[in-house]
Amino acid sequence: MAKFATTAIAIAVSFVIAGCQSEQQDAKVTINKNPYPSTYKPLASDSLLITNATVLTGTGKRLETADVLLLDGKVKAVGVDLDAQGAKTIDAKGKWVTPGIIDVHSHLGVYPSPGAESHSDGNEMTSPVTAEVWAEHSVWPQDPGFNQARAGGVTTLQILPGSANLIGGRGVTLKNMPAETMQAMKFPDAPYGLKMACGENPKKLYGKRTQAPMTRMGNMAGYRQAFIEATEYKRAWDKYEADYARGLNPTAPERDLTLDTLKGVLDGEIMIHNHCYKAEEMAMMIDLGKEFGYHSGTFHHAIEAYKIADLLGENGNCAAMWPDWWGFKMEAYDTVLENVAIVDAAKNSCAIVHSDSATTIQRLNQETAKIMASANANGFNYTPEYVISWITSNAAKSLGIADKVGSLEAGKNADVVIWNQNPFSVYAQAEQVFIDGAKVYDRFDEAYQAKSDFMLGQQ
């Protein structure tokens, strides 16, 4: 009798399992992670040989009387006496060639020119956590600042939301091309970034409203609560995916735009960009990332980064800094002019020079020159071939696009600037700028000096 009962139970269990596995599944619910895809198309380009130039590759090399061969929108070769039959030739004797400049911190298009209140679309100052907003949905491609930046050699830039909120929203990486739409500028397959902000800005804004956060401890509590909710959201979606893969018919979690972005951070798909001045706060943000299992990314402004240069290197954090902006508020008070150089000197460092300005983005090469001069006057020994990485290859690393741009290496996108002389001279000017091998700026040819529709309408 016992044997019969055991057999009957086994048959019943098998029937139930079979029934579950054969249950009709609803259509699987998926989240479109790229609902606003890039429509960028490279301009037509000729095979081009730039000859006889001083070339800074962005990898630490300086080549004299050298050539750069561009083919099909890519860097084909860099060297001396290159053979390029049929290629158009530019004799760059006496000139310097570098990779296109990359600005990791810009607000062009979201705080455009003219600076009218109705165009101020960079800060969603309605809640301490607004991870649901995307800077690209505020970008005005007709901002004249894009053209002015291109004349300064800038070929790629990240547009970020402002710093009013603890978590301000997604940034977007753009190719600095004249275009009618944001999507036509959007860098194909570049990872999204998430703007976060430490310190005075969020606590001052919301504290005045007698709303949390009012203090730095309130800031940390706000980040932690947001990522606790994101962790539960990720767990729910991971369970849904696993159950569906097993043949079950689970109910999908309810969508939440804020938590979609934070889940993207936890999944390693969205990179963090922290507006953070003070050393102890950067250290806390590193610990926050470790608590929730994501990488704390790049620290922007980072006035006190020199105090924790070793920690930044150990944790693989980039730091994007100014040469000499300081003292304009308490958290920006304690810096040194050698800040970038000290960060760069640490093992595994990733030092970057950024703008955060519609004006200084036009001369990031000379902002970098100021740092090199200050550092070398105080015992460092920096060279042009080295510091060019602060606005090219290191910046590309910060944005997750170093496999495509940031250096003059075979196979990378042909983003190139020809300068009239050493780009770190006060007299330096970008004479020709190329994106994906196509000329997009020429100082001496108005056909390559794009003007926005807005500016044309003012004439």
Short mmCIF file of N, CA, C and O in Angstrom, two decimals, residues 124 126-135 137 161 165-171 192-196 206 226-227 229-230 256-265 270 272:
data_model
loop_
_atom_site.label_atom_id
_atom_site.label_comp_id
_atom_site.label_asym_id
_atom_site.label_seq_id
_atom_site.Cartn_x
_atom_site.Cartn_y
_atom_site.Cartn_z
N GLU A 124 16.58 69.90 -13.43
CA GLU A 124 15.21 69.56 -13.06
C GLU A 124 15.11 69.66 -11.54
O GLU A 124 15.17 68.67 -10.81
N THR A 126 13.17 69.74 -9.05
CA THR A 126 11.86 69.43 -8.48
C THR A 126 11.91 68.31 -7.45
O THR A 126 10.94 68.09 -6.74
N SER A 127 13.03 67.60 -7.38
CA SER A 127 13.17 66.49 -6.46
C SER A 127 14.66 66.19 -6.31
O SER A 127 15.41 66.34 -7.28
N PRO A 128 15.11 65.76 -5.13
CA PRO A 128 16.54 65.44 -4.97
C PRO A 128 17.01 64.32 -5.88
O PRO A 128 18.20 64.27 -6.21
N VAL A 129 16.13 63.43 -6.29
CA VAL A 129 16.50 62.33 -7.19
C VAL A 129 15.64 62.42 -8.44
O VAL A 129 14.42 62.22 -8.40
N THR A 130 16.29 62.78 -9.55
CA THR A 130 15.58 62.86 -10.84
C THR A 130 16.34 62.05 -11.88
O THR A 130 16.68 62.54 -12.96
N ALA A 131 16.63 60.79 -11.54
CA ALA A 131 17.35 59.92 -12.47
C ALA A 131 16.53 59.63 -13.72
O ALA A 131 17.06 59.11 -14.70
N GLU A 132 15.25 59.98 -13.70
CA GLU A 132 14.38 59.69 -14.85
C GLU A 132 14.59 60.66 -16.00
O GLU A 132 14.18 60.38 -17.14
N VAL A 133 15.23 61.83 -15.76
CA VAL A 133 15.37 62.80 -16.83
C VAL A 133 16.67 62.56 -17.59
O VAL A 133 17.66 62.07 -17.05
N TRP A 134 16.65 62.89 -18.87
CA TRP A 134 17.80 62.67 -19.76
C TRP A 134 18.17 64.02 -20.39
O TRP A 134 17.34 64.68 -21.00
N ALA A 135 19.44 64.39 -20.26
CA ALA A 135 19.88 65.68 -20.81
C ALA A 135 19.59 65.79 -22.30
O ALA A 135 19.30 66.89 -22.80
N HIS A 137 17.12 65.20 -23.95
CA HIS A 137 15.78 65.70 -24.25
C HIS A 137 15.68 67.21 -24.07
O HIS A 137 14.62 67.80 -24.33
N PRO A 161 23.34 67.04 -17.25
CA PRO A 161 22.43 67.91 -16.49
C PRO A 161 23.22 68.71 -15.47
O PRO A 161 24.40 68.44 -15.21
N ASN A 165 20.64 68.50 -8.01
CA ASN A 165 20.05 67.34 -7.36
C ASN A 165 21.10 66.31 -6.95
O ASN A 165 22.19 66.26 -7.53
N LEU A 166 20.77 65.48 -6.00
CA LEU A 166 21.65 64.37 -5.63
C LEU A 166 21.93 63.50 -6.83
O LEU A 166 23.07 63.10 -7.08
N ILE A 167 20.88 63.17 -7.56
CA ILE A 167 21.00 62.40 -8.80
C ILE A 167 20.23 63.17 -9.85
O ILE A 167 18.99 63.24 -9.81
N GLY A 168 20.95 63.79 -10.76
CA GLY A 168 20.34 64.79 -11.64
C GLY A 168 19.81 64.28 -12.96
O GLY A 168 19.05 64.97 -13.63
N GLY A 169 20.21 63.06 -13.38
CA GLY A 169 19.72 62.52 -14.64
C GLY A 169 20.86 62.05 -15.54
O GLY A 169 22.04 62.16 -15.21
N ARG A 170 20.48 61.54 -16.69
CA ARG A 170 21.46 61.00 -17.64
C ARG A 170 22.11 62.09 -18.48
O ARG A 170 21.46 63.06 -18.87
N GLY A 171 23.39 61.91 -18.75
CA GLY A 171 24.08 62.72 -19.74
C GLY A 171 24.08 62.01 -21.08
O GLY A 171 23.67 60.84 -21.18
N TYR A 192 25.63 55.55 -21.73
CA TYR A 192 25.06 56.68 -21.01
C TYR A 192 25.87 56.95 -19.75
O TYR A 192 26.50 56.07 -19.19
N GLY A 193 25.83 58.20 -19.32
CA GLY A 193 26.39 58.58 -18.03
C GLY A 193 25.28 59.05 -17.12
O GLY A 193 24.24 59.53 -17.59
N LEU A 194 25.47 58.93 -15.81
CA LEU A 194 24.50 59.43 -14.83
C LEU A 194 25.17 60.52 -14.01
O LEU A 194 26.21 60.30 -13.39
N LYS A 195 24.58 61.70 -14.00
CA LYS A 195 25.10 62.83 -13.22
C LYS A 195 24.62 62.73 -11.78
O LYS A 195 23.43 62.64 -11.51
N MET A 196 25.57 62.73 -10.85
CA MET A 196 25.29 62.82 -9.43
C MET A 196 26.01 64.05 -8.89
O MET A 196 26.94 64.56 -9.52
N TYR A 206 17.63 72.22 -1.41
CA TYR A 206 16.49 71.59 -0.74
C TYR A 206 16.41 71.98 0.73
O TYR A 206 15.32 72.03 1.30
N ALA A 226 17.96 55.81 -2.56
CA ALA A 226 17.68 55.63 -3.99
C ALA A 226 18.23 54.30 -4.49
O ALA A 226 17.56 53.57 -5.24
N PHE A 227 19.44 53.94 -4.07
CA PHE A 227 20.03 52.69 -4.55
C PHE A 227 19.47 51.46 -3.82
O PHE A 227 19.50 50.35 -4.38
N GLU A 229 16.24 51.21 -3.25
CA GLU A 229 15.06 50.99 -4.10
C GLU A 229 15.47 50.40 -5.44
O GLU A 229 14.78 49.51 -5.98
N ALA A 230 16.58 50.87 -5.98
CA ALA A 230 17.05 50.34 -7.27
C ALA A 230 17.46 48.88 -7.15
O ALA A 230 17.23 48.08 -8.07
N ASP A 256 9.40 51.83 -13.94
CA ASP A 256 9.68 53.07 -13.22
C ASP A 256 10.89 53.71 -13.88
O ASP A 256 11.99 53.15 -13.86
N LEU A 257 10.72 54.89 -14.49
CA LEU A 257 11.80 55.52 -15.25
C LEU A 257 13.00 55.87 -14.37
O LEU A 257 14.15 55.73 -14.80
N THR A 258 12.75 56.31 -13.16
CA THR A 258 13.85 56.62 -12.26
C THR A 258 14.68 55.38 -11.97
O THR A 258 15.91 55.37 -12.06
N LEU A 259 14.00 54.29 -11.65
CA LEU A 259 14.69 53.06 -11.28
C LEU A 259 15.27 52.34 -12.49
O LEU A 259 16.24 51.60 -12.36
N ASP A 260 14.71 52.58 -13.69
CA ASP A 260 15.33 52.05 -14.91
C ASP A 260 16.77 52.53 -15.01
O ASP A 260 17.70 51.76 -15.31
N THR A 261 16.97 53.84 -14.78
CA THR A 261 18.32 54.40 -14.88
C THR A 261 19.23 53.86 -13.79
O THR A 261 20.37 53.47 -14.05
N LEU A 262 18.75 53.83 -12.56
CA LEU A 262 19.59 53.35 -11.46
C LEU A 262 19.89 51.86 -11.61
O LEU A 262 20.99 51.41 -11.27
N LYS A 263 18.95 51.10 -12.14
CA LYS A 263 19.22 49.69 -12.44
C LYS A 263 20.31 49.58 -13.49
O LYS A 263 21.19 48.70 -13.42
N GLY A 264 20.31 50.48 -14.47
CA GLY A 264 21.36 50.49 -15.49
C GLY A 264 22.73 50.70 -14.88
O GLY A 264 23.72 50.12 -15.34
N VAL A 265 22.80 51.52 -13.83
CA VAL A 265 24.07 51.70 -13.12
C VAL A 265 24.48 50.39 -12.44
O VAL A 265 25.62 49.94 -12.55
N ILE A 270 25.52 51.94 -17.30
CA ILE A 270 25.51 53.40 -17.23
C ILE A 270 26.64 53.84 -16.32
O ILE A 270 26.79 53.33 -15.20
N ILE A 272 28.96 56.45 -14.00
CA ILE A 272 28.71 57.51 -13.04
C ILE A 272 29.63 58.70 -13.31
O ILE A 272 30.82 58.54 -13.57
#
